[in-house]
PDB file of C-alpha atoms in Angstrom:
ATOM      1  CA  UNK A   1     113.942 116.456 104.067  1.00  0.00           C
ATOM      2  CA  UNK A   2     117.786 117.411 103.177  1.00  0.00           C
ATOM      3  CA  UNK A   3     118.185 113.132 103.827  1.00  0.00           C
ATOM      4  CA  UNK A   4     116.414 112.387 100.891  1.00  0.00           C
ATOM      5  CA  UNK A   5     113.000 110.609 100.627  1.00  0.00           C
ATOM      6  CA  UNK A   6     113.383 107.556 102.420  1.00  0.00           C
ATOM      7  CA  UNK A   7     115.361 109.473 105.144  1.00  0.00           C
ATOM      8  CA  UNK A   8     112.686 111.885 105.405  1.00  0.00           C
ATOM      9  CA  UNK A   9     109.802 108.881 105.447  1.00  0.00           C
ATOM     10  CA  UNK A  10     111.919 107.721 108.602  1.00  0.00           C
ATOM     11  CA  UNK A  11     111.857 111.566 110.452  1.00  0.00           C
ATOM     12  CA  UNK A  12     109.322 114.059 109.181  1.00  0.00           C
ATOM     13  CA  UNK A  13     106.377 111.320 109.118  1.00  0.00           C
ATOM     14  CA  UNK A  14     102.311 111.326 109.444  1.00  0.00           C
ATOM     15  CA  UNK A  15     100.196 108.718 110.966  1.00  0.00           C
ATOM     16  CA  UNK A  16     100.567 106.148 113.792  1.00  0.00           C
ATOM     17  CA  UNK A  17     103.294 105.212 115.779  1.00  0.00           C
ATOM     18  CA  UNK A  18     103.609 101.991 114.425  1.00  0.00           C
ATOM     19  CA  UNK A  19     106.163  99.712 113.204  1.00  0.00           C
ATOM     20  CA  UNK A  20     104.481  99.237 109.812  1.00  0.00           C
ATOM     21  CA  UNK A  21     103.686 102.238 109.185  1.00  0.00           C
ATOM     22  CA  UNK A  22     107.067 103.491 109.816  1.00  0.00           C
ATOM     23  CA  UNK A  23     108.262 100.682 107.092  1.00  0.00           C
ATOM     24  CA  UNK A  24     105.561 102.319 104.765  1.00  0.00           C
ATOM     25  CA  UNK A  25     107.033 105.706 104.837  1.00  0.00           C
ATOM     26  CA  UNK A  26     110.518 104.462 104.325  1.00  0.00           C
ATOM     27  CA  UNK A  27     110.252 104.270 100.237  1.00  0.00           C
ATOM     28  CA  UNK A  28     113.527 103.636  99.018  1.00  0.00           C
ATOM     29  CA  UNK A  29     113.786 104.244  95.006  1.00  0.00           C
ATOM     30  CA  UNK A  30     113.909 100.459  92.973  1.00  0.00           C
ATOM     31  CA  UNK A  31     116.823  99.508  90.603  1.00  0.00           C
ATOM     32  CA  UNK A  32     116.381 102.007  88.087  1.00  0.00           C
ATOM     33  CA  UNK A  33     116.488 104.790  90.536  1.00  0.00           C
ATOM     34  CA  UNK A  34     112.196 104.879  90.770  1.00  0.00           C
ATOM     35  CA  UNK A  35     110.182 105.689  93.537  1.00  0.00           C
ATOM     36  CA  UNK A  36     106.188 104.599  92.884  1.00  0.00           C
ATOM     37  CA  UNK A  37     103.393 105.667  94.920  1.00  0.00           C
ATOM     38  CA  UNK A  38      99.809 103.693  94.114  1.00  0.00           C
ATOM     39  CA  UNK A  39      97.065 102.937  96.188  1.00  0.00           C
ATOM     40  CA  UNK A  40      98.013  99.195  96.322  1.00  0.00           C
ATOM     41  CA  UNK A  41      94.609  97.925  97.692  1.00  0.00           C
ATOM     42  CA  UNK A  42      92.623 100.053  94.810  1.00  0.00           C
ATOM     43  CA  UNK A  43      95.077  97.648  92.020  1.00  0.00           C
ATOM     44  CA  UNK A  44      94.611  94.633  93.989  1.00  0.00           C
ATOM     45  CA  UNK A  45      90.880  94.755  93.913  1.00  0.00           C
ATOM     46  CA  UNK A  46      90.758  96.061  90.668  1.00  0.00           C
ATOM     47  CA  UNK A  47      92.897  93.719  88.726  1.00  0.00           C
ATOM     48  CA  UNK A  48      91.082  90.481  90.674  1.00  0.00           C
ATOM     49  CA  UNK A  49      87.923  91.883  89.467  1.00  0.00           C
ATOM     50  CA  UNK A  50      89.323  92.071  85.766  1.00  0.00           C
ATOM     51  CA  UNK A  51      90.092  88.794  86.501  1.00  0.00           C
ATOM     52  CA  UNK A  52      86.742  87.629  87.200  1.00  0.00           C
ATOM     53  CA  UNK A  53      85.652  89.325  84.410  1.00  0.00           C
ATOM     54  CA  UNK A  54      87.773  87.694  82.018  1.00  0.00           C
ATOM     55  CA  UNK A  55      86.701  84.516  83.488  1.00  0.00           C
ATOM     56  CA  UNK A  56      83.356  85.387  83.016  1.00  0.00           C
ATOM     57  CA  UNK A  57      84.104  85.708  79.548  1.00  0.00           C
ATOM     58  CA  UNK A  58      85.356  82.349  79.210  1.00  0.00           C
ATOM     59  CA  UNK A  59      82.469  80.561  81.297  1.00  0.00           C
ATOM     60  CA  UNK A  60      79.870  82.394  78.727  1.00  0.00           C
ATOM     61  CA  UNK A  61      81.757  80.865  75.369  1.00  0.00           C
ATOM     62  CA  UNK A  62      82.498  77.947  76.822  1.00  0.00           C
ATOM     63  CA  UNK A  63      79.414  77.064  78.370  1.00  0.00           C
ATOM     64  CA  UNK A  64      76.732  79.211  77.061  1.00  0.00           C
ATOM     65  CA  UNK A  65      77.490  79.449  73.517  1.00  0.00           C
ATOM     66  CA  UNK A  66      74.330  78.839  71.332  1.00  0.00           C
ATOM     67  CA  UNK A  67      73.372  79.808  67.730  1.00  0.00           C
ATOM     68  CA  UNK A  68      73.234  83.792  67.500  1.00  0.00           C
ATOM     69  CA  UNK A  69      76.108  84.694  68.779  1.00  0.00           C
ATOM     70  CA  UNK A  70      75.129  86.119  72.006  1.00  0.00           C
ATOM     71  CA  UNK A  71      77.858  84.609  74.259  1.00  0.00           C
ATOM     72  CA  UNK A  72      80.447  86.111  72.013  1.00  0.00           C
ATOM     73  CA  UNK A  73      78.947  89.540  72.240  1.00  0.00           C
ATOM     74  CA  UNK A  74      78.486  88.868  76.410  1.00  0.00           C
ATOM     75  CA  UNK A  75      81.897  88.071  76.173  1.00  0.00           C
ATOM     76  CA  UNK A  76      82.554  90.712  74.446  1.00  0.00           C
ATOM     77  CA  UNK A  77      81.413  93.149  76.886  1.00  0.00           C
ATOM     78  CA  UNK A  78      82.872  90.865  80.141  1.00  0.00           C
ATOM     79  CA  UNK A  79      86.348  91.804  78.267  1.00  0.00           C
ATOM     80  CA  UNK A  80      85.728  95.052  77.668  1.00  0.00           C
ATOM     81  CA  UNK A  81      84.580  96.193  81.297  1.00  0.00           C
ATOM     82  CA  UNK A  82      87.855  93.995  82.125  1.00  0.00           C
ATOM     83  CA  UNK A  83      90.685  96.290  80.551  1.00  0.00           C
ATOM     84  CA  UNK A  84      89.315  98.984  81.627  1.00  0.00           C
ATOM     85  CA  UNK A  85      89.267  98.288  84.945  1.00  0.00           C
ATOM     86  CA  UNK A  86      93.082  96.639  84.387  1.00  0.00           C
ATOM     87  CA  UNK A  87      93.914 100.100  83.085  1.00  0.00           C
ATOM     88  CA  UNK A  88      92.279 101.913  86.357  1.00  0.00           C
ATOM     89  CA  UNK A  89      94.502 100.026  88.283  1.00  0.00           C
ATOM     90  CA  UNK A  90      97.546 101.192  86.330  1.00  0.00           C
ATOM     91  CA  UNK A  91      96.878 105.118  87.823  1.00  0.00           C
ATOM     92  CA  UNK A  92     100.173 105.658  89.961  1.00  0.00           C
ATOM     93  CA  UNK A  93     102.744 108.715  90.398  1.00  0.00           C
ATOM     94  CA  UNK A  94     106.459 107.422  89.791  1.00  0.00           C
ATOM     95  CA  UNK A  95     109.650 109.810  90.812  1.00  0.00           C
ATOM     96  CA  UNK A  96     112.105 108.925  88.128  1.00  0.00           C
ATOM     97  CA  UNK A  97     115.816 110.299  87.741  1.00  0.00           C
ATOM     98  CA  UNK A  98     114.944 114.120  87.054  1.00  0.00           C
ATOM     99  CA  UNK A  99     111.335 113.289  86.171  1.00  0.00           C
ATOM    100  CA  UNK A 100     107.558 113.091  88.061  1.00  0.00           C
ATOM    101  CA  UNK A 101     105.298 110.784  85.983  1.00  0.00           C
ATOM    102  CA  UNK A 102     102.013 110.902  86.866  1.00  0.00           C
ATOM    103  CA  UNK A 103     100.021 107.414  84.760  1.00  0.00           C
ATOM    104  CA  UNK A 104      96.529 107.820  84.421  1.00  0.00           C
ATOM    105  CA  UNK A 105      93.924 105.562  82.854  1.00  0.00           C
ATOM    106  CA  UNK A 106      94.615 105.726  79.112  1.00  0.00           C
ATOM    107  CA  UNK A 107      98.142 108.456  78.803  1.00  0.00           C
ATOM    108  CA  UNK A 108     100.144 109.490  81.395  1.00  0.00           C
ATOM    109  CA  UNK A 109     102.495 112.865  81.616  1.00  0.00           C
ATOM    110  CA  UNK A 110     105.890 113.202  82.222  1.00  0.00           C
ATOM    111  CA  UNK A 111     107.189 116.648  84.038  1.00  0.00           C
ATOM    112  CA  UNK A 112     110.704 117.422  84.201  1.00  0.00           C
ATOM    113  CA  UNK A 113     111.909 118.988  87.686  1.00  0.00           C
ATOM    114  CA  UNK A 114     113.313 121.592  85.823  1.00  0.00           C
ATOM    115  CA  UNK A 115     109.421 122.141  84.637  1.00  0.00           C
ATOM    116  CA  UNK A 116     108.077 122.284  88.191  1.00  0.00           C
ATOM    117  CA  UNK A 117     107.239 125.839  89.765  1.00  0.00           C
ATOM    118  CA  UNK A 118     105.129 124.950  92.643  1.00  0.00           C
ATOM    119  CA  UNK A 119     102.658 121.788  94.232  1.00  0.00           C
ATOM    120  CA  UNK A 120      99.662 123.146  95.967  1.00  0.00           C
ATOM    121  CA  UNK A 121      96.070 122.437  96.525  1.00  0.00           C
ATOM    122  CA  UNK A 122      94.005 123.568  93.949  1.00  0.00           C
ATOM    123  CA  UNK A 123      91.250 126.079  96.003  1.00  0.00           C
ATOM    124  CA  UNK A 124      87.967 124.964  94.528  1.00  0.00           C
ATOM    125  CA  UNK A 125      87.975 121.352  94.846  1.00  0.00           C
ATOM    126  CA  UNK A 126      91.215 121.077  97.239  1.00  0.00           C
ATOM    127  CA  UNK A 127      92.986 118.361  95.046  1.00  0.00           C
ATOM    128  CA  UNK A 128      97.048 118.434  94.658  1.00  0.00           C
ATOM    129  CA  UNK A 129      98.151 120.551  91.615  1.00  0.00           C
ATOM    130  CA  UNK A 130     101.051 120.512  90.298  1.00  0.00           C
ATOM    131  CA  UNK A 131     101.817 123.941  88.280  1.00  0.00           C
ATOM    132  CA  UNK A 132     104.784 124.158  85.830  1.00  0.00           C
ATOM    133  CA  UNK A 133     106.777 127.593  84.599  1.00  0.00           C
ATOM    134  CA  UNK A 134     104.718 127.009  81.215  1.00  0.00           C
ATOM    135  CA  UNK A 135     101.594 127.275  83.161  1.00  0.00           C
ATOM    136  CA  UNK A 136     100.466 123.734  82.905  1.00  0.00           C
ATOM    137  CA  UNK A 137      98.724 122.388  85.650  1.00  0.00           C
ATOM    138  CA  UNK A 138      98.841 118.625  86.420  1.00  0.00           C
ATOM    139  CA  UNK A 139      96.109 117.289  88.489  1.00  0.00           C
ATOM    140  CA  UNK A 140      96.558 114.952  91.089  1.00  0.00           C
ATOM    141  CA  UNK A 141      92.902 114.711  92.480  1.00  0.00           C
ATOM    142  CA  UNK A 142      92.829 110.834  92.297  1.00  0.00           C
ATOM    143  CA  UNK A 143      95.489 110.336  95.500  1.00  0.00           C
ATOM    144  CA  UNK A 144      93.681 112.839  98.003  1.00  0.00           C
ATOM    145  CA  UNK A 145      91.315 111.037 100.293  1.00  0.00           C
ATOM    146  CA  UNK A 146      91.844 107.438  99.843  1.00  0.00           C
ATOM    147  CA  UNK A 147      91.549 104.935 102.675  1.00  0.00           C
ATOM    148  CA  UNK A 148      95.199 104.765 103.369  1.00  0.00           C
ATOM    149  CA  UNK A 149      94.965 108.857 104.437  1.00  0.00           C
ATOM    150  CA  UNK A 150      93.333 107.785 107.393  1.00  0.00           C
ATOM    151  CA  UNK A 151      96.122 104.958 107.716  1.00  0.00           C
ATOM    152  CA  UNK A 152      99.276 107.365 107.028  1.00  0.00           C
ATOM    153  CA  UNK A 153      98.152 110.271 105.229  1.00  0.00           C
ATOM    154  CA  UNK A 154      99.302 109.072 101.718  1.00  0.00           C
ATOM    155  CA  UNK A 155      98.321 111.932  99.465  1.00  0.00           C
ATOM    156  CA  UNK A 156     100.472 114.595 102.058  1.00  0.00           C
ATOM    157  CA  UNK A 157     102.799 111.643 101.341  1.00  0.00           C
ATOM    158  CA  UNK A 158     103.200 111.939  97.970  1.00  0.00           C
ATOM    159  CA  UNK A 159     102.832 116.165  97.677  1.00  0.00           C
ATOM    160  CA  UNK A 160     106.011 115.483 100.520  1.00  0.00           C
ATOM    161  CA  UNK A 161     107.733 112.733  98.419  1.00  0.00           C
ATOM    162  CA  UNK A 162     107.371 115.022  94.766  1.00  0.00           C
ATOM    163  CA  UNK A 163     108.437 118.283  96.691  1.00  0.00           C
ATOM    164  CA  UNK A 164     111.538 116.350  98.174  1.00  0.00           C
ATOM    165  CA  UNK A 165     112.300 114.877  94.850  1.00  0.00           C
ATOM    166  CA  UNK A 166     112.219 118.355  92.908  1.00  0.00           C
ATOM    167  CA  UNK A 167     114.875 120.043  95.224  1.00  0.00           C
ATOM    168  CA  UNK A 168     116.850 116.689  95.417  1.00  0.00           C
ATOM    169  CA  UNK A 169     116.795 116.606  91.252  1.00  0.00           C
ATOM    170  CA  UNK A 170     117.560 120.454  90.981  1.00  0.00           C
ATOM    171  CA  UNK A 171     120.918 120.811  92.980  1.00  0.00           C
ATOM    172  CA  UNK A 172     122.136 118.086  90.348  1.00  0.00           C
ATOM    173  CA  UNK A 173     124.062 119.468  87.434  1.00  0.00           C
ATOM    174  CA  UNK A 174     121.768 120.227  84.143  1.00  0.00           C
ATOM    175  CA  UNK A 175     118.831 119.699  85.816  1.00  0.00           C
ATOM    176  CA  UNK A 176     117.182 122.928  84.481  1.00  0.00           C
ATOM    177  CA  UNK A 177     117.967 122.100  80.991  1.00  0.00           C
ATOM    178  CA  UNK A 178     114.852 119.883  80.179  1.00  0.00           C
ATOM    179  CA  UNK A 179     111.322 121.808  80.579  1.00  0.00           C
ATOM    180  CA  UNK A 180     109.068 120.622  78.268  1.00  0.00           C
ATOM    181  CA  UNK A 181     106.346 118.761  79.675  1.00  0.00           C
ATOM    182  CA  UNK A 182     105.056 115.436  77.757  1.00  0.00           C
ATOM    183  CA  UNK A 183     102.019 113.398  77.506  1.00  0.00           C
ATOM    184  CA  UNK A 184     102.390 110.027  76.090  1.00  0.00           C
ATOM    185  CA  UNK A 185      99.652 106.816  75.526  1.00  0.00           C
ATOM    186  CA  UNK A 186      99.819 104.240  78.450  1.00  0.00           C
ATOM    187  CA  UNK A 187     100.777 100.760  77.294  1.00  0.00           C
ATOM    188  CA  UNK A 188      99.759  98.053  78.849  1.00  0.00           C
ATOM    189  CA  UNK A 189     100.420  94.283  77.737  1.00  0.00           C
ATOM    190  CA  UNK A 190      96.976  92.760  79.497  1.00  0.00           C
ATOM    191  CA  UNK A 191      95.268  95.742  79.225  1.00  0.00           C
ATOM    192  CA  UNK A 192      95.370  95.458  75.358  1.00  0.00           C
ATOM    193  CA  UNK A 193      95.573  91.815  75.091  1.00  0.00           C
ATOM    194  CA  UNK A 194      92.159  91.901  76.753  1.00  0.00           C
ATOM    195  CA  UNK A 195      91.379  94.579  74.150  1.00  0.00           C
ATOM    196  CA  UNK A 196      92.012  92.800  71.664  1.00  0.00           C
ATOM    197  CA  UNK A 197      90.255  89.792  73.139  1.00  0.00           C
ATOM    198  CA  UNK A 198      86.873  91.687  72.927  1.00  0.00           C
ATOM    199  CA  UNK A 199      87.525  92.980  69.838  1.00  0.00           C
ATOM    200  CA  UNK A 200      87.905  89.629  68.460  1.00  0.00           C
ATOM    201  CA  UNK A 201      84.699  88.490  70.403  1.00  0.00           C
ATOM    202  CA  UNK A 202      82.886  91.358  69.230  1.00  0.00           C
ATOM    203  CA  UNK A 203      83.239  89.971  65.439  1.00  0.00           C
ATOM    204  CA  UNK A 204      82.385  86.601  66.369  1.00  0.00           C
ATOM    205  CA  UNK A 205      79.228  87.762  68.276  1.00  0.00           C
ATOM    206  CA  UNK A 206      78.244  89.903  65.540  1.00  0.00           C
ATOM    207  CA  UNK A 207      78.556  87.154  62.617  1.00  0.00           C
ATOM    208  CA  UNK A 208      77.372  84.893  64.264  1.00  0.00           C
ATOM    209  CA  UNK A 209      74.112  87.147  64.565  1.00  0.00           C
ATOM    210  CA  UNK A 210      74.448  87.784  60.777  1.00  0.00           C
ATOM    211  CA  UNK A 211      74.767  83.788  60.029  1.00  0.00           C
ATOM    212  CA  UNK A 212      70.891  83.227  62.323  1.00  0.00           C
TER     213      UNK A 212
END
C-alpha cells in the first residue's frame, strides 16, 4: 500500500471480481483531503425512518390533537426516537490530514497519527482496536460484521485504509508532534433541531395536561 489508499483499493483488494466493487475500493480522499468510511445502507435506512418518525409527529398534532395534550406528548416521543436514530446514522470513521476520527452516536474522538501505536483485534470479542502510545484504546466494534463484509469485506477495509493512512501521515514532516488524543460532542443540525422539536412538544403535551 506504498500507492496510497485509493491505489491500494485498486491492487491489494477483498471481495468479488467485479466492476463495482472494484469502484468501491477505489476511495479517493474529498476536497478537504477526507476519506469517510460508513455503512451507507445502515444511514439510508436510518435517516428515512427518522423521517417517518418526524412525520408521524406531525400527522398526530395535526390530526389527532384533542384536549389533554396527548398528541403533543406522542409527538413528543415520535421526535425523540427520531434524533436518535438521525444521530445513529451519523457513526462513521473519517481519515483526515494527520488525523483518524472515529464519530459515534453522541461524541466522537479524534487520534492523531502521531498517537497511533498499533490496530488489532481486540481477543475477547474480536472487534478492531485501535491502541495509542498513551494506552488509550479506541473501539471500533460497530464496522466488523456488517452486510457489506460479505459484499467486500468493509471492516478489513477500513483496519487496511487507517493502517495505510498512519504510515502515509508519518513520513510527512511534524507528524509526530501532535499526540494527544481528543473527544469532542457530535453536532448535528437535524439531529438537534429534532431535539429541540420534542422538547418543545414535550411542554405543550405537558400543559396542556395541566390546563384538563
Amino acid at each position: 500500500m506504498t500507492s496510497g489508499l485509493w491505489g491500494a483499493g485498486l491492487d491489494d483488494w477483498y471481495g468479488p471480481a467485479t466492476p463495482v466493487v472494484r469502484r468501491l475500493r477505489a476511495y479517493r480522499p474529498d476536497r478537504r483531503g477526507r476519506i469517510t468510511f460508513a455503512r451507507w445502507l445502515r444511514v439510508v435506512l436510518l435517516r428515512c425512518f427518522a423521517a417517518c418518525l418526524a412525520g408521524l409527529a406531525v400527522f398526530a398534532v395535526v390530526l389527532h390533537n384533542e384536549p389533554g395534550g396527548e398528541a403533543w406528548l406522542v409527538c413528543a416521543l415520535a421526535l425523540a426516537h427520531a434524533s436518535l436514530m438521525w444521530r445513529c446514522s451519523l457513526i462513521r470513521i473519517v481519515l483526515r490530514p494527520g488525523e483518524i476520527v472515529r464519530f459515534g452516536v453522541w461524541r466522537h474522538v479524534v487520534v492523531p497519527v502521531g498517537a497511533v501505536e498499533r490496530l488489532h483485534r481486540e481477543s475477547f470479542r474480536g472487534g478492531l482496536v485501535l491502541e495509542t502510545t498513551g494506552g488509550i484504546e479506541v473501539d471500533f466494534a460497530l464496522f466488523d460484521g456488517s452486510l457489506w463484509d460479505f459484499v467486500y469485506d468493509f471492516s478489513r477495509v477500513c483496519a487496511d485504509a487507517m493502517r495505510a493512512h498512519t504510515r502515509s501521515a508519518d513520513t510527512a514532516r511534524g507528524s509526530r508532534t501532535a499526540t494527544a488524543v481528543s473527544r469532542r460532542f457530535t453536532w448535528s443540525i437535524p439531529a438537534e433541531l429534532l431535539t429541540a422539536c420534542a422538547v418543545a412538544s414535550l411542554i405543550a403535551g405537558v400543559a396542556g395536561a395541566v390546563r384538563t
